[in-house]
mmCIF file of C-alpha atoms in Angstrom:
data_model
loop_
_atom_site.group_PDB
_atom_site.id
_atom_site.type_symbol
_atom_site.label_atom_id
_atom_site.label_comp_id
_atom_site.label_asym_id
_atom_site.label_seq_id
_atom_site.Cartn_x
_atom_site.Cartn_y
_atom_site.Cartn_z
ATOM 1 C CA MET E 22 9.640 -153.902 8.128
ATOM 2 C CA LEU E 23 9.684 -153.336 4.373
ATOM 3 C CA PRO E 24 9.624 -156.511 2.259
ATOM 4 C CA PRO E 25 13.069 -155.998 0.605
ATOM 5 C CA ARG E 26 14.686 -155.840 4.032
ATOM 6 C CA GLY E 27 12.815 -158.947 5.183
ATOM 7 C CA HIS E 28 15.329 -161.203 3.485
ATOM 8 C CA PRO E 29 19.007 -160.268 3.381
ATOM 9 C CA ALA E 30 19.423 -161.388 -0.253
ATOM 10 C CA MET E 31 16.744 -159.063 -1.653
ATOM 11 C CA PRO E 32 18.899 -155.906 -2.018
ATOM 12 C CA ASP E 33 21.615 -157.980 -3.658
ATOM 13 C CA ALA E 34 19.082 -159.492 -6.070
ATOM 14 C CA GLY E 35 17.951 -155.961 -6.926
ATOM 15 C CA LEU E 36 21.534 -154.900 -7.574
ATOM 16 C CA LEU E 37 22.034 -157.939 -9.807
ATOM 17 C CA LEU E 38 18.937 -157.195 -11.882
ATOM 18 C CA GLY E 39 19.886 -153.542 -12.211
ATOM 19 C CA ARG E 40 23.474 -154.383 -13.174
ATOM 20 C CA LEU E 41 22.304 -156.837 -15.813
ATOM 21 C CA ALA E 42 19.809 -154.418 -17.374
ATOM 22 C CA VAL E 43 22.112 -151.405 -17.400
ATOM 23 C CA GLY E 44 25.116 -153.504 -18.393
ATOM 24 C CA VAL E 45 23.307 -154.874 -21.454
ATOM 25 C CA ILE E 46 22.368 -151.329 -22.503
ATOM 26 C CA PHE E 47 25.976 -150.150 -22.285
ATOM 27 C CA VAL E 48 27.391 -153.223 -24.026
ATOM 28 C CA ALA E 49 24.926 -152.682 -26.879
ATOM 29 C CA HIS E 50 25.888 -149.011 -27.247
ATOM 30 C CA GLY E 51 29.612 -149.734 -27.032
ATOM 31 C CA TRP E 52 29.313 -152.586 -29.530
ATOM 32 C CA GLN E 53 27.360 -150.335 -31.881
ATOM 33 C CA LYS E 54 30.125 -147.732 -31.755
ATOM 34 C CA LEU E 55 32.882 -150.313 -32.176
ATOM 35 C CA VAL E 56 31.414 -152.570 -34.859
ATOM 36 C CA ASP E 57 28.455 -150.903 -36.578
ATOM 37 C CA GLU E 58 29.738 -147.328 -36.773
ATOM 38 C CA GLY E 59 33.482 -147.735 -36.348
ATOM 39 C CA HIS E 60 35.938 -145.430 -34.647
ATOM 40 C CA ALA E 61 36.322 -142.990 -37.531
ATOM 41 C CA GLU E 62 32.572 -142.401 -37.809
ATOM 42 C CA VAL E 63 32.118 -141.994 -34.058
ATOM 43 C CA ALA E 64 35.028 -139.520 -33.972
ATOM 44 C CA ARG E 65 33.508 -137.570 -36.916
ATOM 45 C CA SER E 66 30.166 -137.475 -35.136
ATOM 46 C CA PHE E 67 31.813 -136.281 -31.923
ATOM 47 C CA ASP E 68 33.698 -133.596 -33.856
ATOM 48 C CA HIS E 69 30.423 -132.417 -35.419
ATOM 49 C CA LEU E 70 28.878 -132.222 -31.934
ATOM 50 C CA GLY E 71 31.767 -130.091 -30.685
ATOM 51 C CA ILE E 72 33.113 -132.713 -28.294
ATOM 52 C CA PRO E 73 36.746 -131.909 -27.443
ATOM 53 C CA VAL E 74 39.484 -134.213 -28.755
ATOM 54 C CA PRO E 75 36.917 -136.223 -30.722
ATOM 55 C CA SER E 76 39.150 -139.170 -31.574
ATOM 56 C CA LEU E 77 40.228 -139.714 -27.961
ATOM 57 C CA SER E 78 36.692 -139.033 -26.696
ATOM 58 C CA ALA E 79 35.330 -141.627 -29.142
ATOM 59 C CA LEU E 80 37.812 -144.208 -27.867
ATOM 60 C CA TYR E 81 36.906 -143.464 -24.247
ATOM 61 C CA CYS E 82 33.178 -143.553 -24.914
ATOM 62 C CA THR E 83 33.287 -146.756 -26.952
ATOM 63 C CA TRP E 84 35.456 -148.728 -24.563
ATOM 64 C CA VAL E 85 33.896 -147.438 -21.341
ATOM 65 C CA GLU E 86 30.468 -148.393 -22.632
ATOM 66 C CA LEU E 87 31.572 -151.815 -23.867
ATOM 67 C CA LEU E 88 33.922 -152.846 -21.054
ATOM 68 C CA GLY E 89 31.998 -150.957 -18.364
ATOM 69 C CA GLY E 90 28.815 -152.727 -19.440
ATOM 70 C CA LEU E 91 30.565 -156.087 -19.280
ATOM 71 C CA ALA E 92 31.930 -155.175 -15.846
ATOM 72 C CA LEU E 93 28.417 -154.388 -14.623
ATOM 73 C CA ILE E 94 27.071 -157.666 -15.997
ATOM 74 C CA ALA E 95 29.852 -159.694 -14.369
ATOM 75 C CA GLY E 96 29.891 -157.601 -11.223
ATOM 76 C CA PHE E 97 33.621 -156.938 -11.630
ATOM 77 C CA LEU E 98 35.185 -153.678 -10.378
ATOM 78 C CA VAL E 99 31.698 -152.211 -10.269
ATOM 79 C CA PRO E 100 32.543 -149.045 -8.290
ATOM 80 C CA LEU E 101 35.185 -148.123 -10.880
ATOM 81 C CA ALA E 102 32.907 -148.996 -13.803
ATOM 82 C CA GLY E 103 30.130 -146.939 -12.240
ATOM 83 C CA VAL E 104 32.329 -143.843 -11.964
ATOM 84 C CA LEU E 105 33.692 -144.156 -15.513
ATOM 85 C CA ILE E 106 30.236 -144.700 -16.988
ATOM 86 C CA ALA E 107 28.784 -141.799 -14.988
ATOM 87 C CA LEU E 108 31.536 -139.535 -16.371
ATOM 88 C CA ASN E 109 30.685 -140.756 -19.853
ATOM 89 C CA MET E 110 27.031 -139.897 -19.292
ATOM 90 C CA ALA E 111 27.998 -136.493 -17.883
ATOM 91 C CA GLY E 112 29.763 -135.814 -21.179
ATOM 92 C CA ALA E 113 26.708 -136.947 -23.133
ATOM 93 C CA PHE E 114 24.563 -134.645 -21.019
ATOM 94 C CA TRP E 115 26.874 -131.648 -21.407
ATOM 95 C CA PHE E 116 27.765 -131.905 -25.085
ATOM 96 C CA VAL E 117 24.659 -133.479 -26.607
ATOM 97 C CA HIS E 118 21.468 -133.361 -24.529
ATOM 98 C CA MET E 119 21.572 -130.451 -22.068
ATOM 99 C CA ASP E 120 20.130 -127.800 -24.384
ATOM 100 C CA ASN E 121 17.272 -130.047 -25.564
ATOM 101 C CA GLY E 122 15.286 -130.126 -22.320
ATOM 102 C CA LEU E 123 14.304 -133.136 -20.264
ATOM 103 C CA PHE E 124 12.393 -135.393 -22.645
ATOM 104 C CA SER E 125 14.216 -137.940 -24.797
ATOM 105 C CA GLU E 126 11.738 -137.627 -27.632
ATOM 106 C CA LYS E 127 13.133 -134.126 -28.200
ATOM 107 C CA GLY E 128 16.773 -135.187 -27.765
ATOM 108 C CA GLY E 129 16.675 -134.330 -24.074
ATOM 109 C CA TYR E 130 18.659 -135.695 -21.171
ATOM 110 C CA GLU E 131 16.222 -137.947 -19.280
ATOM 111 C CA TYR E 132 17.829 -141.161 -20.553
ATOM 112 C CA VAL E 133 21.433 -140.131 -19.830
ATOM 113 C CA MET E 134 20.358 -138.696 -16.472
ATOM 114 C CA VAL E 135 18.878 -142.039 -15.392
ATOM 115 C CA LEU E 136 21.879 -143.996 -16.680
ATOM 116 C CA ALA E 137 24.272 -141.623 -14.897
ATOM 117 C CA ALA E 138 22.307 -141.829 -11.643
ATOM 118 C CA VAL E 139 22.203 -145.632 -11.723
ATOM 119 C CA SER E 140 25.925 -145.729 -12.498
ATOM 120 C CA VAL E 141 26.624 -143.523 -9.482
ATOM 121 C CA LEU E 142 24.395 -145.823 -7.422
ATOM 122 C CA PHE E 143 26.554 -148.784 -8.456
ATOM 123 C CA ALA E 144 29.721 -146.800 -7.727
ATOM 124 C CA LEU E 145 28.478 -146.032 -4.212
ATOM 125 C CA THR E 146 26.870 -149.365 -3.301
ATOM 126 C CA GLY E 147 29.077 -151.827 -5.133
ATOM 127 C CA ALA E 148 27.906 -154.922 -6.945
ATOM 128 C CA GLY E 149 26.322 -156.885 -4.116
ATOM 129 C CA ARG E 150 26.818 -160.508 -3.162
ATOM 130 C CA TYR E 151 25.933 -161.924 -6.598
ATOM 131 C CA SER E 152 29.051 -160.666 -8.331
ATOM 132 C CA LEU E 153 32.667 -161.396 -9.098
ATOM 133 C CA ASP E 154 33.585 -158.542 -6.776
ATOM 134 C CA ALA E 155 31.995 -160.388 -3.866
ATOM 135 C CA LEU E 156 33.777 -163.610 -4.806
ATOM 136 C CA LEU E 157 37.148 -161.948 -5.265
ATOM 137 C CA TRP E 158 37.172 -159.473 -2.410
ATOM 138 C CA THR E 159 35.697 -161.535 0.421
ATOM 139 C CA ARG E 160 37.412 -164.290 2.290
ATOM 140 C CA HIS E 161 35.844 -167.725 2.066
ATOM 141 C CA GLY E 162 33.185 -168.254 4.672
ATOM 142 C CA GLU E 163 32.329 -164.581 5.057
ATOM 143 C CA GLY E 164 29.001 -163.256 3.926
ATOM 144 C CA ALA E 165 28.099 -160.326 1.720
ATOM 145 C CA GLY E 166 27.777 -158.175 4.825
ATOM 146 C CA ARG E 167 31.574 -158.191 5.134
ATOM 147 C CA TYR E 168 31.796 -157.278 1.423
ATOM 148 C CA ARG E 169 29.474 -154.336 1.955
ATOM 149 C CA GLU E 170 31.506 -153.183 4.959
ATOM 150 C CA SER E 171 34.744 -153.309 2.970
ATOM 151 C CA VAL E 172 33.184 -151.369 0.083
ATOM 152 C CA ARG E 173 31.848 -148.699 2.455
ATOM 153 C CA ALA E 174 35.177 -148.312 4.261
#
């Protein structure tokens, strides 16, 4: 038996660590867009990049990164946050990084590809037992196994 499966809490601990790391990254990027750059500058940048409806796209990107990151950190509505963030990263791939190759050092898509893949992972697996989702969507006295079953259903 593999060590992570040896104890039932190990996969959930892995999900928690991943959610925290990725959530912090998205909160930082959303905060940067909201506070450091501001909506008008983000929209101008998006317009320059050829992103459709730049003002609306800037709003979506800013708030999905900020609130989606917070959702990952808290473990709240993680499947929804994962889908919205993955769509955001798909847009970043398509409009900004796709033509630059794989490597980030050349403006490539490796970073957004990893963030999108991890976001899809969260969308498909859920937050795990160490999350608000587990507290809110399980009945008292039931374990995370019931949470996982309800997420998979």
